[in-house]
Amino acid sequence: MFTGIIEELGHVDRVEDRGDSIALTVTGPVAVEGVRHGDSIAVSGVCLTIVEHDASSFTAFVMRQTLDMSVHGGLRAGDRVNLERAARVGDRLGGHIVQGHVDGTATVLATEDGDGWRRVRFALTPGLAPLVVDKGSVALDGVSLTVSAVSDEAVAPDAAWFEVSLIPETLAATTLGALRTGDRVNVETDVLARHVRRMLRLEAR
């Protein structure tokens, strides 16, 4: 379990193709401090298990399903990634409950800069549109954010969108500050919304 508060910007050292998976090695000295073999760490929003580590880096395996569901299939050496260690019981919940189980990806449609902030609009797939609500929580590349606007219900499902507003700290401390039109990010919707949708579908049968 995570909170969506990024601890460190890491960088990918190596991506080793293993057929139906990859071995991902990432440098992040803050993120590996105090970790042990088998611990969980969120890499740009994807919960991964540490299989090897030293004082400054760690290696984790990423399975085919995760590669298909996320942007991790396109990671290359030198890429920047958001890192967060698993939350500890008793810590403050600074963001929101993030599982590290991404629902898919979203593509940047447009960005608009203000005085010290940036608004980013993302395309929203029909399957995820019901799970993203105005003023609700969403995790993008592992960053806990509040949805600042969503498209009207009358908009066609294949044209749905949502927006977030990024403060200077988020722009500087995460990969989101480098986003440009056409870039993709990992999306994890609110876990409560997913449960509600599942219950409503079952009740409707």
mmCIF file of C-alpha atoms in Angstrom, residues 111-119 165-169 171:
data_model
loop_
_atom_site.group_PDB
_atom_site.id
_atom_site.type_symbol
_atom_site.label_atom_id
_atom_site.label_comp_id
_atom_site.label_asym_id
_atom_site.label_seq_id
_atom_site.Cartn_x
_atom_site.Cartn_y
_atom_site.Cartn_z
ATOM 1 C CA THR A 111 -1.078 21.574 -21.029
ATOM 2 C CA GLU A 112 -1.626 25.140 -19.856
ATOM 3 C CA ASP A 113 0.755 27.087 -17.641
ATOM 4 C CA GLY A 114 -0.377 29.574 -15.036
ATOM 5 C CA ASP A 115 1.568 31.599 -12.484
ATOM 6 C CA GLY A 116 3.527 28.793 -10.852
ATOM 7 C CA TRP A 117 1.164 25.965 -11.738
ATOM 8 C CA ARG A 118 0.268 23.844 -14.740
ATOM 9 C CA ARG A 119 -3.041 22.356 -15.824
ATOM 10 C CA SER A 165 -3.590 21.032 -11.692
ATOM 11 C CA LEU A 166 0.067 20.617 -10.745
ATOM 12 C CA ILE A 167 1.726 22.841 -8.139
ATOM 13 C CA PRO A 168 5.421 23.832 -8.368
ATOM 14 C CA GLU A 169 6.493 21.117 -5.899
ATOM 15 C CA LEU A 171 6.369 19.829 -11.210
#
